[in-house]
Tab-separated table of C-alpha atoms in Angstrom:
chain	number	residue	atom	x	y	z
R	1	UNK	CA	122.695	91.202	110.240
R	2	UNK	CA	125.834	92.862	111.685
R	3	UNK	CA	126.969	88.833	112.695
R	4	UNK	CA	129.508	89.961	115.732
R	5	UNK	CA	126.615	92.129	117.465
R	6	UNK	CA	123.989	89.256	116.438
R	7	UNK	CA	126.281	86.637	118.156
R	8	UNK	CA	127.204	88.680	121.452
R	9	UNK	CA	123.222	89.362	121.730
R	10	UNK	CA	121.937	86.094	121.523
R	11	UNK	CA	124.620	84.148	123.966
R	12	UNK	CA	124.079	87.127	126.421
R	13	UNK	CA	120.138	86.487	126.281
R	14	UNK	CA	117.796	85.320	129.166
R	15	UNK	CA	114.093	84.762	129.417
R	16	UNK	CA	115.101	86.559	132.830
R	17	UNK	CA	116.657	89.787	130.892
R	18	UNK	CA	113.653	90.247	128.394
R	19	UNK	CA	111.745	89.990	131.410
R	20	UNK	CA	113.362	92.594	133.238
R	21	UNK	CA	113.390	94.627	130.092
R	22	UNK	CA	109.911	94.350	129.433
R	23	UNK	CA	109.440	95.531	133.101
R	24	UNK	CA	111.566	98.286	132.510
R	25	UNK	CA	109.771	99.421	129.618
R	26	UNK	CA	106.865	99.773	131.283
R	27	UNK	CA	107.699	101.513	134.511
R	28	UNK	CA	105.257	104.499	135.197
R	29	UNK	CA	103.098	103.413	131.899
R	30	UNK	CA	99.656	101.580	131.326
R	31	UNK	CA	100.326	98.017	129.895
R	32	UNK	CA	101.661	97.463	126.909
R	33	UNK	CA	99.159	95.639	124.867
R	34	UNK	CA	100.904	94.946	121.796
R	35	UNK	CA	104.075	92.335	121.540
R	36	UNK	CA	107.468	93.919	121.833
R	37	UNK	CA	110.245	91.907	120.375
R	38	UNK	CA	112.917	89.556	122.573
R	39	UNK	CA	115.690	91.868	120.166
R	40	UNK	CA	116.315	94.876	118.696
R	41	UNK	CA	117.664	94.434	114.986
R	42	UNK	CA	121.214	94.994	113.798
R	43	UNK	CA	121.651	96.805	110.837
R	44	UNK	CA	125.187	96.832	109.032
R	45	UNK	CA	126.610	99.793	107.306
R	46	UNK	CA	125.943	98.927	103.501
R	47	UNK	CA	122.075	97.964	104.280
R	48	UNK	CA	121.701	101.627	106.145
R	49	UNK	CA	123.241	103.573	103.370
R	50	UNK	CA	120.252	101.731	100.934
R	51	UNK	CA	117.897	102.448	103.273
R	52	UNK	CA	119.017	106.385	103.399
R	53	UNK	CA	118.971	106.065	99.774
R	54	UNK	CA	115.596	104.887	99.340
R	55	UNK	CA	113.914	107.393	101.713
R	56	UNK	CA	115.867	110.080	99.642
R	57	UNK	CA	114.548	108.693	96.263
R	58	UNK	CA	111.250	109.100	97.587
R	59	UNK	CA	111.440	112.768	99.253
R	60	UNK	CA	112.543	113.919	95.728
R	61	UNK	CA	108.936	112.631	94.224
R	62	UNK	CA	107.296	114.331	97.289
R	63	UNK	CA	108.898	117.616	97.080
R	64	UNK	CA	108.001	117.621	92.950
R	65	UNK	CA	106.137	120.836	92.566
R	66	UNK	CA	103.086	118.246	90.639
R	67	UNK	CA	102.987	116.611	93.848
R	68	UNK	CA	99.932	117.913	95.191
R	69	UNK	CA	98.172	117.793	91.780
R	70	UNK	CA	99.292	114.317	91.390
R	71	UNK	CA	97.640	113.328	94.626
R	72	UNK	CA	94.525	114.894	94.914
R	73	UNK	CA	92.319	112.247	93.943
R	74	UNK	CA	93.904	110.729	97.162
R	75	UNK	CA	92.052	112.981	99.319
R	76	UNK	CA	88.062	111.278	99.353
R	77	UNK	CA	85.838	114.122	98.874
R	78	UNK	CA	83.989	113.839	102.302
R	79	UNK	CA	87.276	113.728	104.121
R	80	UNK	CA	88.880	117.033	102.360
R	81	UNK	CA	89.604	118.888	105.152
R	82	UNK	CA	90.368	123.062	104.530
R	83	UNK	CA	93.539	125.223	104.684
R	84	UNK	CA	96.213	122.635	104.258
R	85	UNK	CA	99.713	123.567	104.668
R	86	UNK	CA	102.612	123.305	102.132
R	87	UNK	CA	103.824	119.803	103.819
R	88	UNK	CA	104.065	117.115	106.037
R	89	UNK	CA	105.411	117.376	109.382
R	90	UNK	CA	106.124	113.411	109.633
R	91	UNK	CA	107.421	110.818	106.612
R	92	UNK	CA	107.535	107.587	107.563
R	93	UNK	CA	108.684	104.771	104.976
R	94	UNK	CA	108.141	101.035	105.740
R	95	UNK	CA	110.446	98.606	104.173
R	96	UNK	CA	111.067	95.069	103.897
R	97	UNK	CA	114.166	93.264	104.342
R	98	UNK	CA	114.520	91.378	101.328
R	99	UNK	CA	118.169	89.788	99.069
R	100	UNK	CA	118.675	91.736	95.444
R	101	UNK	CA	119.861	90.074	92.487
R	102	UNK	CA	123.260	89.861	93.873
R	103	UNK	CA	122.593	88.132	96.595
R	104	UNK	CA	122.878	91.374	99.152
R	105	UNK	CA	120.189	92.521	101.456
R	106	UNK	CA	118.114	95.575	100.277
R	107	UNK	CA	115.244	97.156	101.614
R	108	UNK	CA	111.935	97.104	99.163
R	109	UNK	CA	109.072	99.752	100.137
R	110	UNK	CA	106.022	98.003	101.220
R	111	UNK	CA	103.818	101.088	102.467
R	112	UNK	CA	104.714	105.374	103.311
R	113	UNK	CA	102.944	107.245	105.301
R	114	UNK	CA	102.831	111.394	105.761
R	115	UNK	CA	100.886	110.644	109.331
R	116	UNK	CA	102.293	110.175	112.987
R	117	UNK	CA	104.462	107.122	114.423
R	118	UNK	CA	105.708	106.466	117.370
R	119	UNK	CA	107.985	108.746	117.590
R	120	UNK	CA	108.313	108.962	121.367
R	121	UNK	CA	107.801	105.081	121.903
R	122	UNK	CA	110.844	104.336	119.955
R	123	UNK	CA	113.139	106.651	121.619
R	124	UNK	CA	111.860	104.824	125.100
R	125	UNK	CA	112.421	101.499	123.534
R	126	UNK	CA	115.932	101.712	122.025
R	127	UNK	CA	117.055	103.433	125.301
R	128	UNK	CA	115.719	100.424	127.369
R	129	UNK	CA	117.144	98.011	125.064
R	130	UNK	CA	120.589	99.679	124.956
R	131	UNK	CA	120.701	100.033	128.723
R	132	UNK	CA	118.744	96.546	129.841
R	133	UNK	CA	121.115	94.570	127.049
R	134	UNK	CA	124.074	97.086	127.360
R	135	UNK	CA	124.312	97.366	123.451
R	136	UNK	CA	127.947	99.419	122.444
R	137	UNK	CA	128.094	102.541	120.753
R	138	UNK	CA	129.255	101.225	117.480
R	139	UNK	CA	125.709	101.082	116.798
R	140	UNK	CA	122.834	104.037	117.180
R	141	UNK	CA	119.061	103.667	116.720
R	142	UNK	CA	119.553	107.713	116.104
R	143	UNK	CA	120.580	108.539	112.296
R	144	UNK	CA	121.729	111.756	110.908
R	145	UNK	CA	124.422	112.963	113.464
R	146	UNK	CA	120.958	112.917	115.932
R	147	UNK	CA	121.309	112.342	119.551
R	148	UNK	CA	118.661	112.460	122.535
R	149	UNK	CA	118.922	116.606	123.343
R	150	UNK	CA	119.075	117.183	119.475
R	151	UNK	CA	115.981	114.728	118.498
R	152	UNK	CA	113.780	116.341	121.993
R	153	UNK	CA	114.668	119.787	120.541
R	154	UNK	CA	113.065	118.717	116.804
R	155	UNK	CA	110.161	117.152	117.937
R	156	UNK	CA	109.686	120.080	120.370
R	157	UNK	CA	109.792	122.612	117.354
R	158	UNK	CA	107.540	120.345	114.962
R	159	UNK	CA	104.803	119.253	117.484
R	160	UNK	CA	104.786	122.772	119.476
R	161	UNK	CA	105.964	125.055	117.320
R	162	UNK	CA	105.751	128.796	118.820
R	163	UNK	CA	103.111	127.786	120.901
R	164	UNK	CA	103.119	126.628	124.812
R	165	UNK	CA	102.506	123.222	125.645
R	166	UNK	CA	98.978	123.181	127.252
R	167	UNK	CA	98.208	125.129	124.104
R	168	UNK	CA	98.576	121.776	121.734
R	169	UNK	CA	97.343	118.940	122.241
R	170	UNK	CA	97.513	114.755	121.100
R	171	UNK	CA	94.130	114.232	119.589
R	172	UNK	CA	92.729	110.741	119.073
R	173	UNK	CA	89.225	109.430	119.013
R	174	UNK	CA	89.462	107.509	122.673
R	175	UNK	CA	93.135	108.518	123.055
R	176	UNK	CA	94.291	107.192	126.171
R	177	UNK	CA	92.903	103.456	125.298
R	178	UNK	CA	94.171	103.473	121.870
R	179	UNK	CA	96.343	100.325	121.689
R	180	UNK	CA	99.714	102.495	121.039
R	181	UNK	CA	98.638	105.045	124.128
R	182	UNK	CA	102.142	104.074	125.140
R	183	UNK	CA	103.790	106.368	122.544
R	184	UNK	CA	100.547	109.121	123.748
R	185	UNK	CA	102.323	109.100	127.163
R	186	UNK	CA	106.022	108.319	126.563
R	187	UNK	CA	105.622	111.776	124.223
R	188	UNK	CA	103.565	113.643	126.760
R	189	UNK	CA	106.514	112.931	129.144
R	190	UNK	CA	108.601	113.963	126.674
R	191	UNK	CA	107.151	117.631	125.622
R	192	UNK	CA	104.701	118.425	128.247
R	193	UNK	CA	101.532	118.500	125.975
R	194	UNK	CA	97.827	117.367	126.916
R	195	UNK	CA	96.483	114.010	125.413
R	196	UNK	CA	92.662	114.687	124.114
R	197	UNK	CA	90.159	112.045	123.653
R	198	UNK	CA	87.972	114.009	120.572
R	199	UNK	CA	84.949	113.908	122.833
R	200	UNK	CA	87.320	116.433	125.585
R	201	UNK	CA	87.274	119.282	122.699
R	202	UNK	CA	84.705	121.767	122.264
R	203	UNK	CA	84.380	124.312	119.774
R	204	UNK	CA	83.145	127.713	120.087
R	205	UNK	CA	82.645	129.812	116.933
R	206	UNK	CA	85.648	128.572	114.749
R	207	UNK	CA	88.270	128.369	117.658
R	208	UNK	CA	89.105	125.138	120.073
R	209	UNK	CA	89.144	124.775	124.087
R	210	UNK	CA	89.571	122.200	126.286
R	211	UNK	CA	89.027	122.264	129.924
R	212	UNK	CA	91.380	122.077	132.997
R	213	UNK	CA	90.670	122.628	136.625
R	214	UNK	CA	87.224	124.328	135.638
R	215	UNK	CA	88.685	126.675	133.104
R	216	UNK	CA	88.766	126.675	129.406
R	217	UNK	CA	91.939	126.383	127.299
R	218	UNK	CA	91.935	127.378	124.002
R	219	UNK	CA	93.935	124.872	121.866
R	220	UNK	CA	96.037	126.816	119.200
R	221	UNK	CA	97.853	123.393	117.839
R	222	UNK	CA	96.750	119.744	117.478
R	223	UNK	CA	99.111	116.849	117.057
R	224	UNK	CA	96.914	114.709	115.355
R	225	UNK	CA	96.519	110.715	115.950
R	226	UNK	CA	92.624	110.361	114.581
R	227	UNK	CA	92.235	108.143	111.388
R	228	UNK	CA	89.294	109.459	109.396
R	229	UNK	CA	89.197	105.567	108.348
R	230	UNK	CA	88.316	104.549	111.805
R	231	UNK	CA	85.756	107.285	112.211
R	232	UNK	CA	84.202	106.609	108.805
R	233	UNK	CA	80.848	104.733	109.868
R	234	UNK	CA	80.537	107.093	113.330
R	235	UNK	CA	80.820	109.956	112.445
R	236	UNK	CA	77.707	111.082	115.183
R	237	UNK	CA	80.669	111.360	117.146
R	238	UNK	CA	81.372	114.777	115.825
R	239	UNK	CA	78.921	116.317	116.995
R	240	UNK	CA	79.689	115.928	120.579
R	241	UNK	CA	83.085	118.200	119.946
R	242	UNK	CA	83.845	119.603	116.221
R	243	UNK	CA	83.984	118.103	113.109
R	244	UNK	CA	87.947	117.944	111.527
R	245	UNK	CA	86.416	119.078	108.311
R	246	UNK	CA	85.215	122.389	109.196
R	247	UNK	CA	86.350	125.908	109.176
R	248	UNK	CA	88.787	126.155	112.191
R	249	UNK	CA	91.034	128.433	114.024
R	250	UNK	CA	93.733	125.506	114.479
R	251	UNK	CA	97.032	124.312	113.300
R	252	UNK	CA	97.599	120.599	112.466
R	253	UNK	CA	100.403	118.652	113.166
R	254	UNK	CA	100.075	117.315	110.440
R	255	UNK	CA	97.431	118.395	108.631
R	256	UNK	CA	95.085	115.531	107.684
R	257	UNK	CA	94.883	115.154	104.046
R	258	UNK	CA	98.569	114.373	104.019
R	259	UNK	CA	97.648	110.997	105.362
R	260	UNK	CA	95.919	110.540	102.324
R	261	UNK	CA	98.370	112.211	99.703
R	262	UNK	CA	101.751	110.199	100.955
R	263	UNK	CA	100.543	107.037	101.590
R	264	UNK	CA	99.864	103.546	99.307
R	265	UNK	CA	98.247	105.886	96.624
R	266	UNK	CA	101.888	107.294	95.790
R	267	UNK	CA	103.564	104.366	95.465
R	268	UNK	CA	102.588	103.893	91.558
R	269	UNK	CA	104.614	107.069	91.057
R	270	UNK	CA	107.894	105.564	92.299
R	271	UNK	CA	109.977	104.048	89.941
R	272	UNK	CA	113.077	102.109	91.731
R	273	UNK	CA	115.019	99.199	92.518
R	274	UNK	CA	113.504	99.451	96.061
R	275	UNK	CA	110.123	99.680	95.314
R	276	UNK	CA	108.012	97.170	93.870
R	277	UNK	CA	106.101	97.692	90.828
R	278	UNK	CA	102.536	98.908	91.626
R	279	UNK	CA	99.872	100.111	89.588
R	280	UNK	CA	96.365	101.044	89.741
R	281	UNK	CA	94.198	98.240	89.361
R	282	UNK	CA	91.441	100.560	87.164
R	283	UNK	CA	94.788	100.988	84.650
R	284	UNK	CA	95.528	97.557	84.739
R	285	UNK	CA	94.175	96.262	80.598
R	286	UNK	CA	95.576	92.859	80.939
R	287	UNK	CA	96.134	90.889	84.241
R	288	UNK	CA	99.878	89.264	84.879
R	289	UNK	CA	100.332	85.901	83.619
R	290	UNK	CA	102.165	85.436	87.364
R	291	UNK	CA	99.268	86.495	89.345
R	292	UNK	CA	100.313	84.718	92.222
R	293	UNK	CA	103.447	86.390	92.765
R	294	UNK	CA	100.922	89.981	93.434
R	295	UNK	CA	99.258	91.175	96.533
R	296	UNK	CA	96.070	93.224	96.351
R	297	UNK	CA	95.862	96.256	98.709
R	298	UNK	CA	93.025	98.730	98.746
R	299	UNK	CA	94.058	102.004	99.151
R	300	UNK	CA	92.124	103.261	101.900
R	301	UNK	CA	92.790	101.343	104.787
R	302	UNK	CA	95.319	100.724	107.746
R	303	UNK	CA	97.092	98.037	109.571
R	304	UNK	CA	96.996	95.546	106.839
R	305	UNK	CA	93.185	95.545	106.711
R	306	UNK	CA	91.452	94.156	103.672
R	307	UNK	CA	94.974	92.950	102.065
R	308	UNK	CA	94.787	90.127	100.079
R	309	UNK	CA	97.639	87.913	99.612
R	310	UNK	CA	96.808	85.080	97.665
R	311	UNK	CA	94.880	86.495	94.612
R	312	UNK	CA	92.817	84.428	91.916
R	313	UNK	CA	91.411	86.732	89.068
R	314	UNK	CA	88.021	86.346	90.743
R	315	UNK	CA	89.242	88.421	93.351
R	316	UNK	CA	89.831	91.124	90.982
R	317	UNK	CA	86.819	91.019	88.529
R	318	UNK	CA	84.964	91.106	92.147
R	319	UNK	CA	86.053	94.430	93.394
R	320	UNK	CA	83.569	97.183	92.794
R	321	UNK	CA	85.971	100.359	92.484
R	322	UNK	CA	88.888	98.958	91.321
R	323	UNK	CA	89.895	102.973	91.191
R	324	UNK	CA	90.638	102.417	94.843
R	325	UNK	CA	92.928	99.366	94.819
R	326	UNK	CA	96.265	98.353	94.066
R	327	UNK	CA	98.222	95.697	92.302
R	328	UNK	CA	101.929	95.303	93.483
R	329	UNK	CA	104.700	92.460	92.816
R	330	UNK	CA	104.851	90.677	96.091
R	331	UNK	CA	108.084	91.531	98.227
R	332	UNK	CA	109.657	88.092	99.611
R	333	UNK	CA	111.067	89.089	103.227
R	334	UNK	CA	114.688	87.259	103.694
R	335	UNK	CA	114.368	85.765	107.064
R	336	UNK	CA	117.589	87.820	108.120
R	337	UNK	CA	117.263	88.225	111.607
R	338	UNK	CA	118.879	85.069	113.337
R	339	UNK	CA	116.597	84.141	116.504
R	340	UNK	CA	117.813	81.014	118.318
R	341	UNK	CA	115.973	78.646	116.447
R	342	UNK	CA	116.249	80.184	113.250
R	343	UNK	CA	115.862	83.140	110.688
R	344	UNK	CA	113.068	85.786	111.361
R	345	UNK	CA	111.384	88.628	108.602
R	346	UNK	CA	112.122	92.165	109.563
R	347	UNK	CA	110.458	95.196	107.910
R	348	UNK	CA	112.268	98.819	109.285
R	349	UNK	CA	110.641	101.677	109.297
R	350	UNK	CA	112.478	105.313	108.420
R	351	UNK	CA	111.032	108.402	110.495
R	352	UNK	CA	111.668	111.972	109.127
R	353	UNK	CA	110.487	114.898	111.029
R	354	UNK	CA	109.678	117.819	109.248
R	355	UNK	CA	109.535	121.151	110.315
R	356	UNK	CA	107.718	124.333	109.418
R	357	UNK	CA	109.786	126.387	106.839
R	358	UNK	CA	112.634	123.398	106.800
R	359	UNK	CA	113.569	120.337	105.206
R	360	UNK	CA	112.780	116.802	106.152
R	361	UNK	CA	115.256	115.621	108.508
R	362	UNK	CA	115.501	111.618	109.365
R	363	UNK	CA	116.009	110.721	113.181
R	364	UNK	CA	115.094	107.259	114.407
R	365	UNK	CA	113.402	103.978	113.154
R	366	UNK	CA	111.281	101.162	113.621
R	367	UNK	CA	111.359	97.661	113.367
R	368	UNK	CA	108.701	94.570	113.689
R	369	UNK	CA	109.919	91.191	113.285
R	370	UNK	CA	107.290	88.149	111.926
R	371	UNK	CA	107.132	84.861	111.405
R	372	UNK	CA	103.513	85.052	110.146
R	373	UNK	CA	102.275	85.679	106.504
R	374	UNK	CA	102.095	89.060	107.374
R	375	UNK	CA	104.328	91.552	109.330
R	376	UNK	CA	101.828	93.783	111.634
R	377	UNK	CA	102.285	92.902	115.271
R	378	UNK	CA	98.726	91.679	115.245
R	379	UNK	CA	99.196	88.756	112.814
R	380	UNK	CA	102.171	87.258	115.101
R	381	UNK	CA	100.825	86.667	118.056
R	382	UNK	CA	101.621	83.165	118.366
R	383	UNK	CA	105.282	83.401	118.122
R	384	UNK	CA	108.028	84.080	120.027
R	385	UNK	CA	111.114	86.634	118.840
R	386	UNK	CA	108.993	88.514	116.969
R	387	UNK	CA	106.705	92.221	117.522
R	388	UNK	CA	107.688	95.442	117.640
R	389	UNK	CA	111.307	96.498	117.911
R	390	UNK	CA	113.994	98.678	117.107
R	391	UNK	CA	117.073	98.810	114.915
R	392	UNK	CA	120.824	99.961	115.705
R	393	UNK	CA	122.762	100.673	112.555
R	394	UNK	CA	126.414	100.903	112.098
R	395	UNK	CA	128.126	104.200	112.920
């Protein structure tokens, strides 16, 4: 997208260099086992300033004092989990690359989250790239005046808070075979915290402890990675440890029914030029003439799961609790990225950290590339120059 930096890259690429940087990458780490992307993404000055503008639009709507009443059907009952705090400690927006009317790229939001990313992973990434690809400095995958020392200092203060490290804790269910256990230990490198499986807690009265060397550790923190969706048909698992739902002596990091409350459920609230329209399917009286030009998402589900792109009115009249779906104008992805045998999708994702008593402060990105119907990493396996990535913007 920046056509000088896109042009440099791809006469200065070898099989032999993505090698090397894939090797690089994963010095000192278990495999990898998702695709990582032959390029990082080039962003050019006018297309970041949209992108900063977008996430801003959206902040406002969160930081509406209504928001929490406005998003508490979000929350399913039998996931409500007690004592939530005033915010989110993590906002990450997803959009896609797409042209406006004028014939200029602009980002359109295609899903938000108020849960974890991989906030360490990326920083790992978009140094290797730089250094493996020796990318100049009049481009940063930092934003915001943010720098390697500044961005380790935030993420120190919003993961650890006043707390020492073996006090908190990276919770998933299985956590070191999750498939982005990468950004587990990349971030564990980073901030000296333990990485918890759910099954290594135990919980005595209302308080937490893990053990180490024999001993017990009470936790006083948890960064949390678990899903409730993912959980939702095991939840025998609980018992083993301590149910998220209960009373607890813990912080969260972030709590868990933020998940719920900034995520696809929001986006009929958000009225913009970046943001598709979306509405409830149970508020939906009469169906769009253009049906086809729709996508069907159910609110309660991640990674793409259960989207349906091609919809026929018998998809909708078949849906049981239509209270849980949405319908949203389909975003068409310009294929902006130029690979060496042509034009590739890109979707970039904005990452805010948020700290206790502060104000959301954006720091670093993602990116994932596709050729496939969809974007997720998972749906393009088959193709080359695409996968997980990174993107340098213009300084």
């Amino acid at each position: 997208m920046i056509p000088a930096q896109r042009q440099k890259y791809n006469q200065r690429f070898t099989a032999e260099k993505y090698q090397i940087f894939l090797n690089e990458l994963g010095l000192g780490y278990p495999e990898i086992p998702f695709r990582v992307a032959e390029t990082p993404i080039f962003v050019p000055q006018a297309l970041k300033e949209k992108l900063i503008a977008a996430g801003e639009e959206i902040i406002k709507l969160i930081k509406q004092p209504n928001f929490k009443a406005i998003t508490d059907k979000a929350i399913p009952v039998n996931w409500k989990v007690p004592n939530e705090n005033g915010q989110p400690h993590f906002l990450t927006f997803d959009f896609g690359i797409c042209k406006n009317d004028a014939g200029e790229l602009s980002p359109m939001l295609i899903e938000m989250q108020g849960f974890p990313s991989l906030y360490g992973f990326q920083h790992h990434l978009a140094k290797t790239f730089k250094t493996c690809f020796d990318i100049d400095d009049s481009v940063n995958y930092f934003l915001n005046g943010f720098n390697e020392e500044k961005y380790v200092e935030l993420l120190k203060e919003v993961i650890i808070g006043k707390h020492q490290p073996e006090e908190v804790a990276l919770m998933d269910v299985d956590a070191p075979n999750q498939k982005t256990a990468i950004d587990f230990f990349v971030t564990q490198k980073m901030l000296g915290i333990k990485i918890l499986a759910l099954a290594d807690i135990k919980k005595v009265g209302k308080q937490l402890f893990y053990e180490e060397n024999g001993k017990p550790i009470r936790l006083k923190r948890i960064y949390n990675r678990l899903i409730f969706d993912e959980v939702a048909d095991n939840t025998e698992i609980f018992k083993n440890s301590f149910d998220p739902r209960g009373e607890l002596d813990i912080e969260w990091v972030t709590h868990p029914n933020w998940f719920y409350r900034i995520s696809k459920y929001t986006m009929p609230f958000l009225k913009s030029e970046f943001v598709p329209e979306t509405r409830f399917l149970n508020e939906i009286e009469t169906l769009p003439a253009d049906l086809e030009n729709y996508v069907l998402k159910p609110l309660f589900s991640f990674a793409g799961m259960g989207v349906m792109i091609d919809v026929s009115p018998s998809d909708i009249t078949g849906i049981q609790d239509p209270e849980n779906w949405i319908l949203q104008r389909k975003v068409n992805y310009e294929p902006a990225v130029l690979s060496p045998d042509g034009g590739v999708k890109a979707e970039i994702r904005m990452m805010y950290l948020w700290p206790d008593g502060g104000e959301p402060q954006l720091c670093i990105n993602l990116a994932r590339l596709s050729r496939g119907k969809m974007i997720g990493v998972r749906y393009n396996a088959d193709f080359d120059w695409v996968g997980g990535t990174v993107a340098f913007m213009e300084v």
